[in-house]
Short mmCIF file of C-alpha atoms in Angstrom, two decimals:
data_model
loop_
_atom_site.label_atom_id
_atom_site.label_comp_id
_atom_site.label_asym_id
_atom_site.label_seq_id
_atom_site.Cartn_x
_atom_site.Cartn_y
_atom_site.Cartn_z
CA UNK A 1007 8.73 -110.95 98.02
CA UNK A 1008 11.28 -109.11 96.02
CA UNK A 1009 14.21 -111.10 94.79
CA UNK A 1010 17.79 -110.26 95.53
CA UNK A 1011 18.24 -109.10 91.91
CA UNK A 1012 15.34 -106.69 92.29
CA UNK A 1013 16.79 -105.27 95.49
CA UNK A 1014 20.21 -104.80 93.85
CA UNK A 1015 18.56 -103.14 90.86
CA UNK A 1016 16.78 -100.63 93.07
CA UNK A 1017 20.05 -99.88 94.89
CA UNK A 1018 21.89 -99.24 91.61
CA UNK A 1019 19.07 -96.99 90.40
CA UNK A 1020 19.21 -94.95 93.59
CA UNK A 1021 22.99 -94.64 93.23
CA UNK A 1022 22.65 -93.41 89.66
CA UNK A 1023 19.89 -90.93 90.56
CA UNK A 1024 21.30 -89.40 93.75
CA UNK A 1025 24.96 -90.15 94.34
CA UNK A 1026 26.31 -88.37 91.22
CA UNK A 1027 24.58 -85.17 92.33
CA UNK A 1028 26.38 -85.31 95.67
CA UNK A 1029 29.64 -86.13 93.97
CA UNK A 1030 29.14 -83.23 91.55
CA UNK A 1031 28.46 -80.85 94.43
CA UNK A 1032 31.54 -82.07 96.27
CA UNK A 1033 33.58 -81.77 93.08
CA UNK A 1034 32.66 -78.12 92.59
CA UNK A 1035 33.24 -77.38 96.25
CA UNK A 1036 36.71 -78.82 95.85
CA UNK A 1037 37.28 -76.70 92.75
CA UNK A 1038 36.20 -73.56 94.62
CA UNK A 1039 38.43 -74.40 97.59
CA UNK A 1040 41.37 -75.06 95.30
CA UNK A 1041 40.89 -71.73 93.52
CA UNK A 1042 40.52 -69.94 96.86
CA UNK A 1043 43.74 -71.49 98.18
CA UNK A 1044 45.54 -70.59 94.97
CA UNK A 1045 44.38 -67.00 95.26
CA UNK A 1046 45.48 -66.86 98.90
CA UNK A 1047 48.88 -68.19 97.97
CA UNK A 1048 49.23 -65.63 95.20
CA UNK A 1049 48.28 -62.76 97.53
CA UNK A 1050 50.59 -64.01 100.25
CA UNK A 1051 53.41 -64.39 97.78
CA UNK A 1052 52.92 -60.88 96.43
CA UNK A 1053 52.65 -59.48 99.94
CA UNK A 1054 55.81 -61.25 101.01
CA UNK A 1055 57.60 -59.92 97.93
CA UNK A 1056 56.50 -56.36 98.68
CA UNK A 1057 57.40 -56.59 102.36
CA UNK A 1058 60.76 -58.07 101.48
CA UNK A 1059 61.37 -55.33 98.92
CA UNK A 1060 60.43 -52.57 101.35
CA UNK A 1061 62.37 -54.11 104.19
CA UNK A 1062 65.53 -54.02 102.13
CA UNK A 1063 65.11 -50.34 101.41
CA UNK A 1064 66.31 -48.74 104.63
CA UNK A 1065 68.21 -45.60 105.29
CA UNK A 1066 71.03 -47.73 106.61
CA UNK A 1067 71.46 -49.22 103.15
CA UNK A 1068 72.07 -45.73 101.81
CA UNK A 1069 74.54 -44.58 104.45
CA UNK A 1070 77.89 -44.93 102.75
CA UNK A 1071 76.96 -48.38 101.51
CA UNK A 1072 77.07 -49.90 104.99
CA UNK A 1073 73.73 -51.58 105.82
CA UNK A 1074 72.92 -52.43 109.42
CA UNK A 1075 72.47 -56.08 110.35
CA UNK A 1076 70.08 -55.64 113.25
CA UNK A 1077 67.03 -57.81 112.50
CA UNK A 1078 64.74 -55.84 114.73
CA UNK A 1079 65.64 -52.67 112.90
CA UNK A 1080 64.84 -54.26 109.55
CA UNK A 1081 61.49 -55.45 110.81
CA UNK A 1082 60.55 -52.04 112.13
CA UNK A 1083 61.22 -50.43 108.76
CA UNK A 1084 59.18 -52.64 106.49
CA UNK A 1085 56.17 -50.32 106.45
CA UNK A 1086 57.98 -47.08 105.65
CA UNK A 1087 56.78 -44.93 102.79
CA UNK A 1088 58.50 -44.97 99.42
CA UNK A 1089 58.54 -41.17 99.30
CA UNK A 1090 60.74 -41.01 102.39
CA UNK A 1091 64.48 -41.32 102.77
CA UNK A 1092 64.29 -45.04 102.09
CA UNK A 1093 63.79 -44.58 98.34
CA UNK A 1094 66.53 -46.43 96.52
CA UNK A 1095 68.78 -44.63 94.07
CA UNK A 1096 66.95 -46.43 91.24
CA UNK A 1097 63.57 -45.08 92.33
CA UNK A 1098 65.03 -41.66 92.94
CA UNK A 1099 66.11 -41.43 89.34
CA UNK A 1100 62.61 -42.32 88.18
CA UNK A 1101 61.11 -39.64 90.40
CA UNK A 1102 63.53 -37.05 89.01
CA UNK A 1103 62.34 -37.85 85.48
CA UNK A 1104 58.78 -37.00 86.51
CA UNK A 1105 59.82 -33.67 88.04
CA UNK A 1106 59.25 -30.91 85.49
CA UNK A 1107 61.67 -28.18 86.47
CA UNK A 1108 59.93 -25.40 84.58
CA UNK A 1109 56.65 -25.86 86.45
CA UNK A 1110 56.50 -23.36 89.32
CA UNK A 1111 55.72 -24.86 92.73
CA UNK A 1112 52.39 -24.31 94.41
CA UNK A 1113 52.68 -21.79 97.23
CA UNK A 1114 49.11 -22.30 98.44
CA UNK A 1115 50.19 -23.96 101.70
CA UNK A 1116 52.72 -21.18 102.32
CA UNK A 1117 50.28 -18.27 102.04
CA UNK A 1118 50.73 -17.47 105.75
CA UNK A 1119 54.45 -18.21 105.82
CA UNK A 1120 56.13 -14.93 106.83
CA UNK A 1121 59.66 -16.12 107.60
CA UNK A 1122 62.40 -13.95 106.06
CA UNK A 1123 66.01 -15.08 106.24
CA UNK A 1124 68.65 -12.75 107.68
CA UNK A 1125 70.29 -10.20 105.41
CA UNK A 1126 73.88 -11.50 105.58
CA UNK A 1127 74.99 -15.14 105.64
CA UNK A 1128 77.48 -15.71 108.45
CA UNK A 1129 77.66 -19.49 108.42
CA UNK A 1130 76.64 -22.30 106.12
CA UNK A 1131 77.22 -26.02 106.59
CA UNK A 1132 76.59 -28.64 103.95
CA UNK A 1133 79.42 -31.00 105.05
CA UNK A 1134 80.86 -30.86 101.53
CA UNK A 1135 84.38 -30.46 102.92
CA UNK A 1136 84.13 -33.49 105.19
CA UNK A 1137 84.81 -37.13 104.43
CA UNK A 1138 81.93 -39.59 104.51
CA UNK A 1139 82.00 -41.46 107.81
CA UNK A 1140 83.92 -38.75 109.70
CA UNK A 1141 82.83 -36.35 112.41
CA UNK A 1142 82.56 -32.88 110.78
CA UNK A 1143 85.84 -31.03 111.16
CA UNK A 1144 84.29 -27.75 112.30
CA UNK A 1145 82.17 -29.32 115.02
CA UNK A 1146 82.73 -30.28 118.64
CA UNK A 1147 80.79 -33.19 120.10
CA UNK A 1148 80.38 -35.27 123.24
CA UNK A 1149 78.76 -38.16 121.37
CA UNK A 1150 79.39 -40.08 118.16
CA UNK A 1151 78.27 -38.68 114.80
CA UNK A 1152 79.30 -39.03 111.18
CA UNK A 1153 78.76 -37.46 107.79
CA UNK A 1154 76.55 -39.52 105.48
CA UNK A 1155 74.53 -39.32 102.29
CA UNK A 1156 70.86 -40.27 101.87
CA UNK A 1157 69.34 -41.91 98.81
CA UNK A 1158 66.47 -39.46 98.30
CA UNK A 1159 68.13 -36.21 99.34
CA UNK A 1160 70.95 -34.36 97.65
CA UNK A 1161 74.04 -33.38 99.58
CA UNK A 1162 75.34 -34.63 102.90
CA UNK A 1163 73.97 -34.86 106.42
CA UNK A 1164 75.33 -35.45 109.89
CA UNK A 1165 73.93 -38.66 111.35
CA UNK A 1166 73.11 -38.59 115.07
CA UNK A 1167 72.36 -41.92 116.70
CA UNK A 1168 71.67 -43.36 120.14
CA UNK A 1169 73.08 -41.69 123.23
CA UNK A 1170 73.11 -38.30 124.91
CA UNK A 1171 75.33 -35.42 123.93
CA UNK A 1172 75.99 -32.09 122.25
CA UNK A 1173 76.93 -31.23 118.69
CA UNK A 1174 78.43 -27.76 118.55
CA UNK A 1175 78.92 -25.83 115.28
CA UNK A 1176 81.87 -23.79 116.51
CA UNK A 1177 81.86 -21.64 113.37
CA UNK A 1178 78.67 -19.90 114.57
CA UNK A 1179 79.92 -17.39 117.11
CA UNK A 1180 78.00 -14.18 116.43
CA UNK A 1181 74.61 -13.58 118.06
CA UNK A 1182 73.14 -10.12 117.38
CA UNK A 1183 69.60 -9.02 118.16
CA UNK A 1184 68.35 -10.24 114.81
CA UNK A 1185 69.34 -13.56 113.26
CA UNK A 1186 67.88 -16.61 111.52
CA UNK A 1187 68.87 -20.26 111.73
CA UNK A 1188 67.61 -22.78 109.18
CA UNK A 1189 68.28 -26.48 108.83
CA UNK A 1190 66.82 -29.66 107.35
CA UNK A 1191 66.12 -32.64 109.58
CA UNK A 1192 65.15 -36.24 108.76
CA UNK A 1193 64.19 -38.79 111.39
CA UNK A 1194 64.58 -42.54 111.01
CA UNK A 1195 62.28 -44.32 113.47
CA UNK A 1196 58.65 -45.36 113.76
CA UNK A 1197 56.81 -42.82 115.90
CA UNK A 1198 54.12 -45.40 116.68
CA UNK A 1199 56.62 -47.66 118.46
CA UNK A 1200 57.62 -47.20 122.09
CA UNK A 1201 60.89 -45.43 122.93
CA UNK A 1202 62.22 -44.06 126.17
CA UNK A 1203 63.65 -40.95 124.49
CA UNK A 1204 63.90 -39.68 120.93
CA UNK A 1205 64.72 -36.00 121.30
CA UNK A 1206 66.65 -33.60 119.07
CA UNK A 1207 67.09 -30.03 120.31
CA UNK A 1208 68.70 -26.80 119.27
CA UNK A 1209 69.88 -24.81 122.28
CA UNK A 1210 70.74 -21.10 122.47
CA UNK A 1211 72.46 -20.10 125.69
CA UNK A 1212 74.67 -17.54 127.43
CA UNK A 1213 77.51 -20.05 127.91
CA UNK A 1214 80.60 -18.29 126.64
CA UNK A 1215 82.79 -21.33 126.15
CA UNK A 1216 81.17 -23.73 123.63
CA UNK A 1217 82.97 -26.63 125.33
CA UNK A 1218 81.21 -26.12 128.64
CA UNK A 1219 78.35 -28.32 129.86
CA UNK A 1220 78.20 -30.56 126.80
CA UNK A 1221 76.06 -33.11 128.66
CA UNK A 1222 73.45 -30.51 129.61
CA UNK A 1223 70.58 -29.40 127.39
CA UNK A 1224 70.00 -26.25 129.48
CA UNK A 1225 73.54 -24.91 129.92
CA UNK A 1226 74.38 -21.62 131.56
CA UNK A 1227 71.91 -19.40 133.38
CA UNK A 1228 69.73 -18.24 130.49
CA UNK A 1229 68.68 -19.87 127.27
CA UNK A 1230 66.05 -21.06 124.81
CA UNK A 1231 65.47 -24.63 123.61
CA UNK A 1232 63.50 -25.90 120.64
CA UNK A 1233 62.98 -29.68 120.65
CA UNK A 1234 61.65 -32.35 118.30
CA UNK A 1235 60.46 -35.30 120.37
CA UNK A 1236 59.78 -38.63 118.72
CA UNK A 1237 57.12 -39.82 121.12
CA UNK A 1238 56.45 -43.01 123.08
CA UNK A 1239 54.14 -44.96 120.75
CA UNK A 1240 51.52 -42.19 120.79
CA UNK A 1241 53.16 -39.97 118.18
CA UNK A 1242 55.59 -37.11 118.62
CA UNK A 1243 55.51 -33.38 119.28
CA UNK A 1244 57.64 -30.26 119.28
CA UNK A 1245 58.18 -27.92 122.19
CA UNK A 1246 60.05 -24.84 123.35
CA UNK A 1247 61.51 -24.02 126.74
CA UNK A 1248 62.81 -20.72 128.09
CA UNK A 1249 65.01 -20.91 131.17
CA UNK A 1250 66.34 -18.02 133.21
CA UNK A 1251 68.38 -17.28 136.32
CA UNK A 1252 65.03 -16.21 137.77
CA UNK A 1253 63.07 -19.46 137.47
CA UNK A 1254 59.76 -17.60 137.81
CA UNK A 1255 60.32 -16.29 134.29
CA UNK A 1256 60.71 -19.77 132.81
CA UNK A 1257 58.13 -20.92 130.27
CA UNK A 1258 57.37 -24.02 128.23
CA UNK A 1259 54.98 -24.83 125.41
CA UNK A 1260 54.41 -27.88 123.22
CA UNK A 1261 52.44 -28.67 120.10
CA UNK A 1262 51.50 -31.68 117.98
CA UNK A 1263 52.58 -31.54 114.35
CA UNK A 1264 51.44 -33.60 111.37
CA UNK A 1265 54.94 -34.85 110.57
CA UNK A 1266 55.15 -36.65 113.91
CA UNK A 1267 51.60 -37.97 113.97
CA UNK A 1268 51.74 -41.75 114.24
CA UNK A 1269 49.08 -42.06 111.53
CA UNK A 1270 51.20 -40.11 109.07
CA UNK A 1271 54.58 -41.41 110.20
CA UNK A 1272 56.71 -39.16 108.00
CA UNK A 1273 59.75 -41.31 108.64
CA UNK A 1274 62.48 -40.55 106.13
CA UNK A 1275 60.87 -37.30 104.93
CA UNK A 1276 62.75 -34.02 105.18
CA UNK A 1277 61.44 -31.28 107.45
CA UNK A 1278 62.71 -27.72 107.10
CA UNK A 1279 63.13 -25.85 110.39
CA UNK A 1280 63.33 -22.05 110.39
CA UNK A 1281 64.10 -20.12 113.57
CA UNK A 1282 63.88 -16.32 113.59
CA UNK A 1283 65.08 -14.12 116.47
CA UNK A 1284 64.14 -10.46 116.64
CA UNK A 1285 65.47 -9.01 119.89
CA UNK A 1286 63.46 -10.82 122.61
CA UNK A 1287 61.05 -12.44 120.19
CA UNK A 1288 61.58 -15.97 118.83
CA UNK A 1289 59.56 -17.60 116.04
CA UNK A 1290 59.87 -21.23 114.99
CA UNK A 1291 58.56 -22.73 111.76
CA UNK A 1292 58.42 -26.30 110.48
CA UNK A 1293 57.98 -26.33 106.73
CA UNK A 1294 55.18 -23.84 106.03
CA UNK A 1295 53.72 -23.80 109.56
CA UNK A 1296 54.59 -21.32 112.28
CA UNK A 1297 54.54 -23.56 115.34
CA UNK A 1298 55.73 -21.09 117.98
CA UNK A 1299 55.84 -17.32 118.35
CA UNK A 1300 57.24 -16.36 121.75
CA UNK A 1301 57.40 -12.56 122.29
CA UNK A 1302 59.56 -12.82 125.44
CA UNK A 1303 61.77 -15.79 124.66
CA UNK A 1304 64.72 -13.92 126.16
CA UNK A 1305 65.04 -11.36 128.90
CA UNK A 1306 66.41 -7.96 127.87
CA UNK A 1307 69.64 -8.50 129.75
CA UNK A 1308 70.33 -11.90 128.19
CA UNK A 1309 73.34 -11.98 125.87
CA UNK A 1310 73.53 -15.12 123.76
CA UNK A 1311 76.98 -16.58 123.18
CA UNK A 1312 76.45 -20.13 122.07
CA UNK A 1313 74.29 -22.44 119.95
CA UNK A 1314 74.38 -26.23 119.79
CA UNK A 1315 72.34 -29.26 118.84
CA UNK A 1316 71.58 -31.71 121.62
CA UNK A 1317 70.29 -35.25 121.28
CA UNK A 1318 68.81 -37.76 123.72
CA UNK A 1319 67.90 -41.11 122.17
CA UNK A 1320 67.72 -44.41 124.01
CA UNK A 1321 66.85 -47.13 121.46
CA UNK A 1322 69.54 -48.39 119.15
CA UNK A 1323 68.93 -47.93 115.43
CA UNK A 1324 67.23 -44.60 116.02
CA UNK A 1325 68.67 -41.75 113.98
CA UNK A 1326 68.33 -38.08 113.20
CA UNK A 1327 69.95 -36.49 110.17
CA UNK A 1328 70.72 -32.76 110.01
CA UNK A 1329 71.82 -30.87 106.91
CA UNK A 1330 71.84 -27.58 105.00
CA UNK A 1331 72.44 -25.44 108.07
CA UNK A 1332 72.26 -21.75 107.26
CA UNK A 1333 72.81 -18.95 109.76
CA UNK A 1334 72.22 -15.32 108.76
CA UNK A 1335 72.15 -12.06 110.68
CA UNK A 1336 70.56 -8.67 110.24
CA UNK A 1337 67.04 -7.51 109.50
CA UNK A 1338 66.51 -7.17 105.74
CA UNK A 1339 65.39 -3.65 104.80
CA UNK A 1340 64.10 -4.54 101.37
CA UNK A 1341 62.16 -1.36 100.74
CA UNK A 1342 65.09 0.92 101.47
CA UNK A 1343 67.58 -1.25 99.57
CA UNK A 1344 65.48 -1.44 96.42
CA UNK A 1345 63.71 1.93 96.34
CA UNK A 1346 66.35 4.20 97.87
CA UNK A 1347 69.64 2.46 97.13
CA UNK A 1348 68.40 0.90 93.90
CA UNK A 1349 69.75 -2.61 94.52
CA UNK A 1350 68.61 -5.49 96.70
CA UNK A 1351 70.64 -8.66 97.24
CA UNK A 1352 68.70 -11.51 98.79
CA UNK A 1353 69.69 -14.96 100.03
CA UNK A 1354 66.16 -15.83 101.05
CA UNK A 1355 65.21 -17.12 97.60
CA UNK A 1356 66.63 -20.62 97.32
CA UNK A 1357 66.74 -23.49 94.84
CA UNK A 1358 67.67 -27.14 94.88
CA UNK A 1359 71.15 -27.92 93.60
CA UNK A 1360 71.30 -27.71 89.83
CA UNK A 1361 67.60 -26.80 89.50
CA UNK A 1362 65.68 -23.62 88.75
CA UNK A 1363 62.41 -24.21 90.62
CA UNK A 1364 61.98 -21.85 93.56
CA UNK A 1365 61.84 -23.68 96.90
CA UNK A 1366 58.64 -23.16 98.87
CA UNK A 1367 60.40 -21.75 101.92
CA UNK A 1368 61.32 -18.75 99.76
CA UNK A 1369 57.71 -17.58 99.91
CA UNK A 1370 58.13 -15.09 102.78
CA UNK A 1371 61.02 -13.29 101.08
CA UNK A 1372 59.31 -13.11 97.67
CA UNK A 1373 56.09 -11.93 99.32
CA UNK A 1374 57.97 -9.06 100.96
CA UNK A 1375 59.57 -8.06 97.65
CA UNK A 1376 56.19 -8.27 95.92
CA UNK A 1377 54.76 -5.90 98.55
CA UNK A 1378 57.51 -3.36 97.81
CA UNK A 1379 56.77 -3.61 94.09
CA UNK A 1380 53.02 -3.33 94.62
CA UNK A 1381 53.45 -0.23 96.78
CA UNK A 1382 55.66 1.36 94.10
CA UNK A 1383 53.90 0.56 90.81
CA UNK A 1384 56.01 2.93 88.72
CA UNK A 1385 59.36 1.17 89.19
CA UNK A 1386 60.74 -1.54 86.99
CA UNK A 1387 63.39 -4.03 88.08
CA UNK A 1388 66.01 -6.33 86.63
CA UNK A 1389 66.13 -9.74 88.32
CA UNK A 1390 69.56 -11.37 88.08
CA UNK A 1391 70.49 -14.87 89.15
CA UNK A 1392 73.96 -15.83 90.42
CA UNK A 1393 75.49 -19.24 91.17
CA UNK A 1394 78.60 -20.53 92.89
CA UNK A 1395 81.46 -21.99 90.85
CA UNK A 1396 80.48 -25.65 91.24
CA UNK A 1397 79.92 -27.13 87.80
CA UNK A 1398 80.98 -25.66 84.48
CA UNK A 1399 80.67 -22.00 83.62
CA UNK A 1400 78.32 -22.39 80.65
CA UNK A 1401 75.84 -24.53 82.57
CA UNK A 1402 75.93 -22.18 85.55
CA UNK A 1403 75.11 -19.18 83.39
CA UNK A 1404 72.15 -20.98 81.81
CA UNK A 1405 70.98 -22.11 85.24
CA UNK A 1406 71.18 -18.59 86.68
CA UNK A 1407 69.05 -17.27 83.80
CA UNK A 1408 66.42 -19.93 84.40
CA UNK A 1409 66.38 -19.16 88.12
CA UNK A 1410 65.82 -15.47 87.47
CA UNK A 1411 62.96 -16.38 85.13
CA UNK A 1412 61.44 -18.62 87.83
CA UNK A 1413 61.48 -15.75 90.33
CA UNK A 1414 59.82 -13.51 87.76
CA UNK A 1415 57.12 -16.12 87.13
CA UNK A 1416 56.37 -16.39 90.85
CA UNK A 1417 56.03 -12.60 91.18
CA UNK A 1418 53.67 -12.51 88.20
CA UNK A 1419 51.61 -15.65 88.83
CA UNK A 1420 51.42 -15.62 92.63
CA UNK A 1421 51.41 -11.90 93.42
CA UNK A 1422 50.05 -10.27 90.28
CA UNK A 1423 53.03 -8.09 89.45
CA UNK A 1424 52.79 -6.73 85.89
CA UNK A 1425 55.13 -8.76 83.71
CA UNK A 1426 56.17 -5.64 81.78
CA UNK A 1427 57.86 -4.32 84.92
CA UNK A 1428 60.23 -7.27 85.23
CA UNK A 1429 63.30 -8.15 83.21
CA UNK A 1430 65.64 -11.07 83.90
CA UNK A 1431 69.27 -11.99 83.42
CA UNK A 1432 71.78 -14.51 84.73
CA UNK A 1433 75.47 -14.10 85.45
CA UNK A 1434 76.30 -17.62 86.55
CA UNK A 1435 79.55 -17.68 88.51
CA UNK A 1436 81.07 -14.63 86.76
CA UNK A 1437 80.39 -12.05 89.49
CA UNK A 1438 81.20 -13.70 92.85
CA UNK A 1439 80.89 -11.80 96.09
CA UNK A 1440 83.61 -14.03 97.54
CA UNK A 1441 86.35 -15.89 95.70
CA UNK A 1442 86.97 -18.35 98.52
CA UNK A 1443 85.84 -21.97 98.31
CA UNK A 1444 84.34 -22.32 101.81
CA UNK A 1445 80.69 -23.33 102.24
CA UNK A 1446 79.92 -19.80 103.49
CA UNK A 1447 81.53 -18.19 100.43
CA UNK A 1448 79.61 -20.43 98.04
CA UNK A 1449 76.36 -19.65 99.88
CA UNK A 1450 77.01 -15.91 99.52
CA UNK A 1451 77.62 -16.29 95.80
CA UNK A 1452 74.31 -18.14 95.33
CA UNK A 1453 71.97 -15.20 95.34
CA UNK A 1454 69.25 -13.27 93.53
CA UNK A 1455 69.65 -9.55 92.90
CA UNK A 1456 66.97 -6.96 92.17
CA UNK A 1457 68.12 -3.76 90.50
CA UNK A 1458 65.87 -0.76 89.94
CA UNK A 1459 65.80 0.32 86.27
#
């Protein structure tokens, strides 16, 4: 029989042969687990830092330096894009550095954009004469609103929040057969989240007194409504509605747009709305897309007398921002002005403040001018830029020269006009059409002129 010492020796030998291998396996498993947990902690920490950073960047933080304290609102904004209105002023500056002003914009997306602004500017609103935090002085309203600034957009906007009511630009009081209305709009809400109502409309009607029926989005007997609707967790849409004294002539149409798709969620990004009336016909564009073209938007006997914005929003911390409202009348006769009269003044070619790059929504106007030049290959023209009197005279003159050169480059590069036919100049603020300091006067002075040589 084996002795106790022999048995103990065998046990020790087994321990030495087998147990260390198990311990080694357990040791490396522990190392792997530890590394995995460390990695998880690092990822979680980075994620929390990013979420915290994004959460703090809300539009409310940029509105006159008065951030909202609603926790739910902060939570709903943590996934917004950094190229929307939530960009901080620090990031905005960095983006501006990367913007090369002399590079002409790509007009590829605008190749079918045929909108042409009215010939004469009647009204322009940039809220430059209003105090931040106040209701605009030239507006009537049945709901609260205030003038604000946004971190990623130049200029000022009117902020429209929760509630139901009208916002009436009383300075627009002329409604001929042909007119155009343009404005920028930014929405601040998540289209993928449920809401009872998130609607912003522009309403044209036959109501003579602009103070009548402020709580009604279909005032009077006849009218036309264009609406942006934020959606109820399934994304948003836009629609139009014609209403008449004879209800059998009423019509409605709606359409999905990419900006309000819940997958895109263009929260904080500016949309440019262009509305063009030609007698009974009404066309509506959002950015480069024509979303509606209604040939009988109005009955022949309808006489428009009023325009207003109307909002219906139920959730708190839901906002629309409207800015750069431009209203122009008349049908531009570019061919006759340039070929017969020898001079064409256009307000349809626009630029960002202090910059020379042509804005994309100018495409329709430049395309029309290019067609006139192509049809008349023997004429040569002088393109002259003009600015308002904001800023110093020397800088404005230089800017106007660069703007004229940008227009020339677009005509040459996008439409194939022979460069030898085009000359450029810039007058800055030296030849104003109006010497007043109103927003309308400044808008009239910011122009591009084409003169036949």
